[in-house]
Amino acid sequence: MKYRVPADSASTSQTLPTRVALWLLDSPRLGQAPSVKRFAGKLLKQPAREGVVAAQSRLGQMLCRDCGNNRDRRIGLDMLRQAARAGDRRAQLELGRLCSLPRINEPQQARHWLEQAAAQGSHEAERLLSRLPLQS
């Protein structure tokens, strides 16, 4: 059997690191190991820079949740914003959740992103919206 290279092989090769990283992170056994998270983060870095929304979303979540320094959290928030603007429901939900935390405390931004995620069918976003204080 011959292997056929797709006509658009460049786009396929660019998404392979993203697919591998997402598979690793979503694996119940592997996804929690710090070394696997580091490896997945390295795989997601280049696709995220190139504008792959799924890579931006997951790398942003990892940087915001798992990194201890402010620089990484800031980069993670920027990646989440890019993915959320592109319509990624996971990024919108995570950004809304983060903006509602006392550390960031941007209730209007939190409401905006949670409404976006809820409009795409996120029940978690609807639940978080009901807990936000009403705008004045």
PDB file of N, CA, C and O in Angstrom, residues 10-73:
ATOM      1  N   ALA A  10       1.126  20.900   4.057  1.00  0.00           N
ATOM      2  CA  ALA A  10       1.631  21.865   5.032  1.00  0.00           C
ATOM      3  C   ALA A  10       0.635  22.060   6.164  1.00  0.00           C
ATOM      4  O   ALA A  10       1.002  22.081   7.332  1.00  0.00           O
ATOM      5  N   SER A  11      -0.655  22.200   5.846  1.00  0.00           N
ATOM      6  CA  SER A  11      -1.634  22.409   6.907  1.00  0.00           C
ATOM      7  C   SER A  11      -1.815  21.153   7.743  1.00  0.00           C
ATOM      8  O   SER A  11      -2.062  21.221   8.929  1.00  0.00           O
ATOM      9  N   THR A  12      -1.668  19.983   7.137  1.00  0.00           N
ATOM     10  CA  THR A  12      -1.787  18.742   7.883  1.00  0.00           C
ATOM     11  C   THR A  12      -0.636  18.606   8.870  1.00  0.00           C
ATOM     12  O   THR A  12      -0.836  18.228  10.011  1.00  0.00           O
ATOM     13  N   SER A  13       0.574  18.908   8.436  1.00  0.00           N
ATOM     14  CA  SER A  13       1.723  18.782   9.330  1.00  0.00           C
ATOM     15  C   SER A  13       1.672  19.814  10.457  1.00  0.00           C
ATOM     16  O   SER A  13       2.180  19.561  11.533  1.00  0.00           O
ATOM     17  N   GLN A  14       1.071  20.955  10.220  1.00  0.00           N
ATOM     18  CA  GLN A  14       0.968  21.958  11.263  1.00  0.00           C
ATOM     19  C   GLN A  14      -0.009  21.534  12.343  1.00  0.00           C
ATOM     20  O   GLN A  14       0.155  21.891  13.487  1.00  0.00           O
ATOM     21  N   THR A  15      -1.026  20.778  12.012  1.00  0.00           N
ATOM     22  CA  THR A  15      -2.014  20.404  13.004  1.00  0.00           C
ATOM     23  C   THR A  15      -1.635  19.130  13.744  1.00  0.00           C
ATOM     24  O   THR A  15      -2.217  18.836  14.763  1.00  0.00           O
ATOM     25  N   LEU A  16      -0.667  18.361  13.245  1.00  0.00           N
ATOM     26  CA  LEU A  16      -0.270  17.128  13.919  1.00  0.00           C
ATOM     27  C   LEU A  16       0.232  17.377  15.340  1.00  0.00           C
ATOM     28  O   LEU A  16      -0.218  16.698  16.272  1.00  0.00           O
ATOM     29  N   PRO A  17       1.124  18.338  15.584  1.00  0.00           N
ATOM     30  CA  PRO A  17       1.538  18.582  16.970  1.00  0.00           C
ATOM     31  C   PRO A  17       0.356  18.959  17.869  1.00  0.00           C
ATOM     32  O   PRO A  17       0.300  18.545  19.025  1.00  0.00           O
ATOM     33  N   THR A  18      -0.578  19.711  17.326  1.00  0.00           N
ATOM     34  CA  THR A  18      -1.754  20.091  18.107  1.00  0.00           C
ATOM     35  C   THR A  18      -2.576  18.860  18.449  1.00  0.00           C
ATOM     36  O   THR A  18      -3.001  18.679  19.593  1.00  0.00           O
ATOM     37  N   ARG A  19      -2.788  18.006  17.459  1.00  0.00           N
ATOM     38  CA  ARG A  19      -3.589  16.799  17.708  1.00  0.00           C
ATOM     39  C   ARG A  19      -2.910  15.896  18.726  1.00  0.00           C
ATOM     40  O   ARG A  19      -3.572  15.335  19.608  1.00  0.00           O
ATOM     41  N   VAL A  20      -1.606  15.718  18.639  1.00  0.00           N
ATOM     42  CA  VAL A  20      -0.882  14.880  19.596  1.00  0.00           C
ATOM     43  C   VAL A  20      -0.972  15.484  20.994  1.00  0.00           C
ATOM     44  O   VAL A  20      -1.237  14.782  21.976  1.00  0.00           O
ATOM     45  N   ALA A  21      -0.762  16.790  21.110  1.00  0.00           N
ATOM     46  CA  ALA A  21      -0.808  17.451  22.411  1.00  0.00           C
ATOM     47  C   ALA A  21      -2.199  17.335  23.033  1.00  0.00           C
ATOM     48  O   ALA A  21      -2.325  17.037  24.231  1.00  0.00           O
ATOM     49  N   LEU A  22      -3.241  17.555  22.240  1.00  0.00           N
ATOM     50  CA  LEU A  22      -4.595  17.452  22.767  1.00  0.00           C
ATOM     51  C   LEU A  22      -4.904  16.020  23.198  1.00  0.00           C
ATOM     52  O   LEU A  22      -5.559  15.797  24.224  1.00  0.00           O
ATOM     53  N   TRP A  23      -4.419  15.045  22.431  1.00  0.00           N
ATOM     54  CA  TRP A  23      -4.626  13.657  22.807  1.00  0.00           C
ATOM     55  C   TRP A  23      -3.953  13.353  24.148  1.00  0.00           C
ATOM     56  O   TRP A  23      -4.530  12.718  25.020  1.00  0.00           O
ATOM     57  N   LEU A  24      -2.727  13.835  24.312  1.00  0.00           N
ATOM     58  CA  LEU A  24      -2.017  13.617  25.564  1.00  0.00           C
ATOM     59  C   LEU A  24      -2.741  14.267  26.744  1.00  0.00           C
ATOM     60  O   LEU A  24      -2.907  13.658  27.804  1.00  0.00           O
ATOM     61  N   LEU A  25      -3.169  15.519  26.560  1.00  0.00           N
ATOM     62  CA  LEU A  25      -3.823  16.245  27.648  1.00  0.00           C
ATOM     63  C   LEU A  25      -5.186  15.656  27.996  1.00  0.00           C
ATOM     64  O   LEU A  25      -5.602  15.688  29.154  1.00  0.00           O
ATOM     65  N   ASP A  26      -5.882  15.105  27.006  1.00  0.00           N
ATOM     66  CA  ASP A  26      -7.206  14.537  27.250  1.00  0.00           C
ATOM     67  C   ASP A  26      -7.156  13.093  27.750  1.00  0.00           C
ATOM     68  O   ASP A  26      -8.177  12.542  28.142  1.00  0.00           O
ATOM     69  N   SER A  27      -5.974  12.490  27.723  1.00  0.00           N
ATOM     70  CA  SER A  27      -5.814  11.128  28.211  1.00  0.00           C
ATOM     71  C   SER A  27      -5.969  11.119  29.730  1.00  0.00           C
ATOM     72  O   SER A  27      -5.242  11.839  30.426  1.00  0.00           O
ATOM     73  N   PRO A  28      -6.902  10.313  30.263  1.00  0.00           N
ATOM     74  CA  PRO A  28      -7.131  10.335  31.710  1.00  0.00           C
ATOM     75  C   PRO A  28      -5.891   9.980  32.534  1.00  0.00           C
ATOM     76  O   PRO A  28      -5.654  10.574  33.578  1.00  0.00           O
ATOM     77  N   ARG A  29      -5.103   9.040  32.049  1.00  0.00           N
ATOM     78  CA  ARG A  29      -3.944   8.606  32.812  1.00  0.00           C
ATOM     79  C   ARG A  29      -2.739   9.514  32.612  1.00  0.00           C
ATOM     80  O   ARG A  29      -2.023   9.838  33.543  1.00  0.00           O
ATOM     81  N   LEU A  30      -2.513   9.934  31.379  1.00  0.00           N
ATOM     82  CA  LEU A  30      -1.317  10.716  31.070  1.00  0.00           C
ATOM     83  C   LEU A  30      -1.482  12.206  31.327  1.00  0.00           C
ATOM     84  O   LEU A  30      -0.534  12.891  31.692  1.00  0.00           O
ATOM     85  N   GLY A  31      -2.682  12.719  31.110  1.00  0.00           N
ATOM     86  CA  GLY A  31      -2.901  14.157  31.079  1.00  0.00           C
ATOM     87  C   GLY A  31      -2.606  14.917  32.349  1.00  0.00           C
ATOM     88  O   GLY A  31      -2.462  16.140  32.323  1.00  0.00           O
ATOM     89  N   GLN A  32      -2.499  14.222  33.479  1.00  0.00           N
ATOM     90  CA  GLN A  32      -2.258  14.922  34.745  1.00  0.00           C
ATOM     91  C   GLN A  32      -0.786  14.974  35.137  1.00  0.00           C
ATOM     92  O   GLN A  32      -0.416  15.685  36.063  1.00  0.00           O
ATOM     93  N   ALA A  33       0.039  14.225  34.444  1.00  0.00           N
ATOM     94  CA  ALA A  33       1.465  14.183  34.784  1.00  0.00           C
ATOM     95  C   ALA A  33       2.148  15.485  34.370  1.00  0.00           C
ATOM     96  O   ALA A  33       1.995  15.937  33.236  1.00  0.00           O
ATOM     97  N   PRO A  34       2.905  16.099  35.270  1.00  0.00           N
ATOM     98  CA  PRO A  34       3.583  17.363  34.938  1.00  0.00           C
ATOM     99  C   PRO A  34       4.507  17.258  33.721  1.00  0.00           C
ATOM    100  O   PRO A  34       4.571  18.184  32.909  1.00  0.00           O
ATOM    101  N   SER A  35       5.199  16.141  33.576  1.00  0.00           N
ATOM    102  CA  SER A  35       6.111  16.000  32.432  1.00  0.00           C
ATOM    103  C   SER A  35       5.338  15.936  31.117  1.00  0.00           C
ATOM    104  O   SER A  35       5.785  16.475  30.099  1.00  0.00           O
ATOM    105  N   VAL A  36       4.163  15.312  31.136  1.00  0.00           N
ATOM    106  CA  VAL A  36       3.326  15.235  29.931  1.00  0.00           C
ATOM    107  C   VAL A  36       2.782  16.623  29.605  1.00  0.00           C
ATOM    108  O   VAL A  36       2.743  17.020  28.436  1.00  0.00           O
ATOM    109  N   LYS A  37       2.389  17.364  30.628  1.00  0.00           N
ATOM    110  CA  LYS A  37       1.890  18.725  30.404  1.00  0.00           C
ATOM    111  C   LYS A  37       2.979  19.614  29.802  1.00  0.00           C
ATOM    112  O   LYS A  37       2.711  20.401  28.896  1.00  0.00           O
ATOM    113  N   ARG A  38       4.201  19.479  30.295  1.00  0.00           N
ATOM    114  CA  ARG A  38       5.312  20.255  29.735  1.00  0.00           C
ATOM    115  C   ARG A  38       5.531  19.907  28.271  1.00  0.00           C
ATOM    116  O   ARG A  38       5.703  20.784  27.423  1.00  0.00           O
ATOM    117  N   PHE A  39       5.535  18.616  27.972  1.00  0.00           N
ATOM    118  CA  PHE A  39       5.740  18.165  26.596  1.00  0.00           C
ATOM    119  C   PHE A  39       4.607  18.657  25.696  1.00  0.00           C
ATOM    120  O   PHE A  39       4.847  19.171  24.596  1.00  0.00           O
ATOM    121  N   ALA A  40       3.368  18.537  26.165  1.00  0.00           N
ATOM    122  CA  ALA A  40       2.222  19.004  25.385  1.00  0.00           C
ATOM    123  C   ALA A  40       2.307  20.513  25.173  1.00  0.00           C
ATOM    124  O   ALA A  40       1.986  21.021  24.090  1.00  0.00           O
ATOM    125  N   GLY A  41       2.732  21.244  26.196  1.00  0.00           N
ATOM    126  CA  GLY A  41       2.894  22.691  26.066  1.00  0.00           C
ATOM    127  C   GLY A  41       3.904  23.059  24.990  1.00  0.00           C
ATOM    128  O   GLY A  41       3.695  23.992  24.207  1.00  0.00           O
ATOM    129  N   LYS A  42       5.001  22.292  24.938  1.00  0.00           N
ATOM    130  CA  LYS A  42       6.006  22.541  23.897  1.00  0.00           C
ATOM    131  C   LYS A  42       5.442  22.245  22.514  1.00  0.00           C
ATOM    132  O   LYS A  42       5.747  22.959  21.549  1.00  0.00           O
ATOM    133  N   LEU A  43       4.613  21.197  22.415  1.00  0.00           N
ATOM    134  CA  LEU A  43       3.995  20.877  21.126  1.00  0.00           C
ATOM    135  C   LEU A  43       2.992  21.950  20.688  1.00  0.00           C
ATOM    136  O   LEU A  43       2.838  22.212  19.498  1.00  0.00           O
ATOM    137  N   LEU A  44       2.317  22.562  21.641  1.00  0.00           N
ATOM    138  CA  LEU A  44       1.282  23.554  21.319  1.00  0.00           C
ATOM    139  C   LEU A  44       1.840  24.944  21.031  1.00  0.00           C
ATOM    140  O   LEU A  44       1.173  25.771  20.411  1.00  0.00           O
ATOM    141  N   LYS A  45       3.056  25.197  21.459  1.00  0.00           N
ATOM    142  CA  LYS A  45       3.623  26.546  21.381  1.00  0.00           C
ATOM    143  C   LYS A  45       3.657  27.104  19.949  1.00  0.00           C
ATOM    144  O   LYS A  45       3.150  28.197  19.690  1.00  0.00           O
ATOM    145  N   GLN A  46       4.250  26.372  19.029  1.00  0.00           N
ATOM    146  CA  GLN A  46       4.371  26.869  17.654  1.00  0.00           C
ATOM    147  C   GLN A  46       3.007  26.996  16.960  1.00  0.00           C
ATOM    148  O   GLN A  46       2.731  28.030  16.353  1.00  0.00           O
ATOM    149  N   PRO A  47       2.140  25.969  17.021  1.00  0.00           N
ATOM    150  CA  PRO A  47       0.824  26.149  16.397  1.00  0.00           C
ATOM    151  C   PRO A  47       0.047  27.320  16.989  1.00  0.00           C
ATOM    152  O   PRO A  47      -0.656  28.030  16.263  1.00  0.00           O
ATOM    153  N   ALA A  48       0.180  27.549  18.292  1.00  0.00           N
ATOM    154  CA  ALA A  48      -0.506  28.683  18.908  1.00  0.00           C
ATOM    155  C   ALA A  48       0.012  30.002  18.339  1.00  0.00           C
ATOM    156  O   ALA A  48      -0.766  30.920  18.064  1.00  0.00           O
ATOM    157  N   ARG A  49       1.321  30.099  18.141  1.00  0.00           N
ATOM    158  CA  ARG A  49       1.897  31.310  17.537  1.00  0.00           C
ATOM    159  C   ARG A  49       1.405  31.515  16.109  1.00  0.00           C
ATOM    160  O   ARG A  49       1.289  32.641  15.650  1.00  0.00           O
ATOM    161  N   GLU A  50       1.153  30.397  15.415  1.00  0.00           N
ATOM    162  CA  GLU A  50       0.698  30.462  14.022  1.00  0.00           C
ATOM    163  C   GLU A  50      -0.803  30.709  13.908  1.00  0.00           C
ATOM    164  O   GLU A  50      -1.327  30.789  12.800  1.00  0.00           O
ATOM    165  N   GLY A  51      -1.500  30.793  15.031  1.00  0.00           N
ATOM    166  CA  GLY A  51      -2.915  31.127  15.007  1.00  0.00           C
ATOM    167  C   GLY A  51      -3.865  29.948  15.024  1.00  0.00           C
ATOM    168  O   GLY A  51      -5.048  30.116  14.747  1.00  0.00           O
ATOM    169  N   VAL A  52      -3.389  28.749  15.356  1.00  0.00           N
ATOM    170  CA  VAL A  52      -4.283  27.596  15.477  1.00  0.00           C
ATOM    171  C   VAL A  52      -5.089  27.785  16.761  1.00  0.00           C
ATOM    172  O   VAL A  52      -4.539  27.768  17.861  1.00  0.00           O
ATOM    173  N   VAL A  53      -6.395  27.975  16.608  1.00  0.00           N
ATOM    174  CA  VAL A  53      -7.261  28.356  17.724  1.00  0.00           C
ATOM    175  C   VAL A  53      -7.266  27.303  18.826  1.00  0.00           C
ATOM    176  O   VAL A  53      -7.180  27.636  20.013  1.00  0.00           O
ATOM    177  N   ALA A  54      -7.353  26.025  18.467  1.00  0.00           N
ATOM    178  CA  ALA A  54      -7.372  24.968  19.484  1.00  0.00           C
ATOM    179  C   ALA A  54      -6.081  24.981  20.296  1.00  0.00           C
ATOM    180  O   ALA A  54      -6.102  24.774  21.517  1.00  0.00           O
ATOM    181  N   ALA A  55      -4.960  25.232  19.652  1.00  0.00           N
ATOM    182  CA  ALA A  55      -3.682  25.292  20.354  1.00  0.00           C
ATOM    183  C   ALA A  55      -3.629  26.510  21.275  1.00  0.00           C
ATOM    184  O   ALA A  55      -3.155  26.422  22.414  1.00  0.00           O
ATOM    185  N   GLN A  56      -4.118  27.653  20.800  1.00  0.00           N
ATOM    186  CA  GLN A  56      -4.148  28.852  21.632  1.00  0.00           C
ATOM    187  C   GLN A  56      -5.010  28.626  22.870  1.00  0.00           C
ATOM    188  O   GLN A  56      -4.641  29.004  23.979  1.00  0.00           O
ATOM    189  N   SER A  57      -6.155  27.998  22.670  1.00  0.00           N
ATOM    190  CA  SER A  57      -7.082  27.769  23.766  1.00  0.00           C
ATOM    191  C   SER A  57      -6.473  26.868  24.836  1.00  0.00           C
ATOM    192  O   SER A  57      -6.453  27.206  26.018  1.00  0.00           O
ATOM    193  N   ARG A  58      -5.965  25.713  24.445  1.00  0.00           N
ATOM    194  CA  ARG A  58      -5.430  24.767  25.427  1.00  0.00           C
ATOM    195  C   ARG A  58      -4.142  25.263  26.061  1.00  0.00           C
ATOM    196  O   ARG A  58      -3.939  25.097  27.266  1.00  0.00           O
ATOM    197  N   LEU A  59      -3.258  25.879  25.285  1.00  0.00           N
ATOM    198  CA  LEU A  59      -2.027  26.400  25.861  1.00  0.00           C
ATOM    199  C   LEU A  59      -2.344  27.548  26.823  1.00  0.00           C
ATOM    200  O   LEU A  59      -1.760  27.642  27.897  1.00  0.00           O
ATOM    201  N   GLY A  60      -3.277  28.390  26.452  1.00  0.00           N
ATOM    202  CA  GLY A  60      -3.697  29.472  27.341  1.00  0.00           C
ATOM    203  C   GLY A  60      -4.255  28.939  28.651  1.00  0.00           C
ATOM    204  O   GLY A  60      -3.931  29.446  29.730  1.00  0.00           O
ATOM    205  N   GLN A  61      -5.073  27.903  28.575  1.00  0.00           N
ATOM    206  CA  GLN A  61      -5.613  27.295  29.797  1.00  0.00           C
ATOM    207  C   GLN A  61      -4.502  26.727  30.662  1.00  0.00           C
ATOM    208  O   GLN A  61      -4.494  26.924  31.887  1.00  0.00           O
ATOM    209  N   MET A  62      -3.565  26.037  30.025  1.00  0.00           N
ATOM    210  CA  MET A  62      -2.459  25.449  30.784  1.00  0.00           C
ATOM    211  C   MET A  62      -1.620  26.523  31.463  1.00  0.00           C
ATOM    212  O   MET A  62      -1.245  26.387  32.630  1.00  0.00           O
ATOM    213  N   LEU A  63      -1.317  27.587  30.749  1.00  0.00           N
ATOM    214  CA  LEU A  63      -0.489  28.645  31.323  1.00  0.00           C
ATOM    215  C   LEU A  63      -1.195  29.342  32.478  1.00  0.00           C
ATOM    216  O   LEU A  63      -0.560  29.701  33.477  1.00  0.00           O
ATOM    217  N   CYS A  64      -2.494  29.540  32.356  1.00  0.00           N
ATOM    218  CA  CYS A  64      -3.238  30.216  33.417  1.00  0.00           C
ATOM    219  C   CYS A  64      -3.446  29.324  34.641  1.00  0.00           C
ATOM    220  O   CYS A  64      -3.434  29.806  35.767  1.00  0.00           O
ATOM    221  N   ARG A  65      -3.629  28.038  34.434  1.00  0.00           N
ATOM    222  CA  ARG A  65      -3.914  27.128  35.546  1.00  0.00           C
ATOM    223  C   ARG A  65      -2.671  26.562  36.207  1.00  0.00           C
ATOM    224  O   ARG A  65      -2.634  26.400  37.426  1.00  0.00           O
ATOM    225  N   ASP A  66      -1.671  26.203  35.418  1.00  0.00           N
ATOM    226  CA  ASP A  66      -0.575  25.396  35.933  1.00  0.00           C
ATOM    227  C   ASP A  66       0.729  26.139  36.158  1.00  0.00           C
ATOM    228  O   ASP A  66       1.655  25.559  36.718  1.00  0.00           O
ATOM    229  N   CYS A  67       0.833  27.375  35.718  1.00  0.00           N
ATOM    230  CA  CYS A  67       2.099  28.092  35.851  1.00  0.00           C
ATOM    231  C   CYS A  67       2.046  29.027  37.043  1.00  0.00           C
ATOM    232  O   CYS A  67       1.031  29.657  37.310  1.00  0.00           O
ATOM    233  N   GLY A  68       3.166  29.120  37.724  1.00  0.00           N
ATOM    234  CA  GLY A  68       3.201  29.909  38.944  1.00  0.00           C
ATOM    235  C   GLY A  68       3.650  31.346  38.776  1.00  0.00           C
ATOM    236  O   GLY A  68       3.562  32.117  39.705  1.00  0.00           O
ATOM    237  N   ASN A  69       4.115  31.722  37.579  1.00  0.00           N
ATOM    238  CA  ASN A  69       4.612  33.104  37.485  1.00  0.00           C
ATOM    239  C   ASN A  69       3.660  33.993  36.677  1.00  0.00           C
ATOM    240  O   ASN A  69       2.889  33.525  35.847  1.00  0.00           O
ATOM    241  N   ASN A  70       3.729  35.268  36.959  1.00  0.00           N
ATOM    242  CA  ASN A  70       2.806  36.234  36.350  1.00  0.00           C
ATOM    243  C   ASN A  70       2.994  36.364  34.845  1.00  0.00           C
ATOM    244  O   ASN A  70       2.032  36.588  34.118  1.00  0.00           O
ATOM    245  N   ARG A  71       4.225  36.248  34.390  1.00  0.00           N
ATOM    246  CA  ARG A  71       4.484  36.379  32.943  1.00  0.00           C
ATOM    247  C   ARG A  71       3.750  35.297  32.164  1.00  0.00           C
ATOM    248  O   ARG A  71       3.089  35.578  31.164  1.00  0.00           O
ATOM    249  N   ASP A  72       3.850  34.052  32.619  1.00  0.00           N
ATOM    250  CA  ASP A  72       3.163  32.961  31.934  1.00  0.00           C
ATOM    251  C   ASP A  72       1.649  33.127  31.996  1.00  0.00           C
ATOM    252  O   ASP A  72       0.947  32.848  31.031  1.00  0.00           O
ATOM    253  N   ARG A  73       1.142  33.567  33.147  1.00  0.00           N
ATOM    254  CA  ARG A  73      -0.311  33.798  33.259  1.00  0.00           C
ATOM    255  C   ARG A  73      -0.768  34.887  32.284  1.00  0.00           C
ATOM    256  O   ARG A  73      -1.818  34.777  31.676  1.00  0.00           O
TER     257      ARG A  73
END
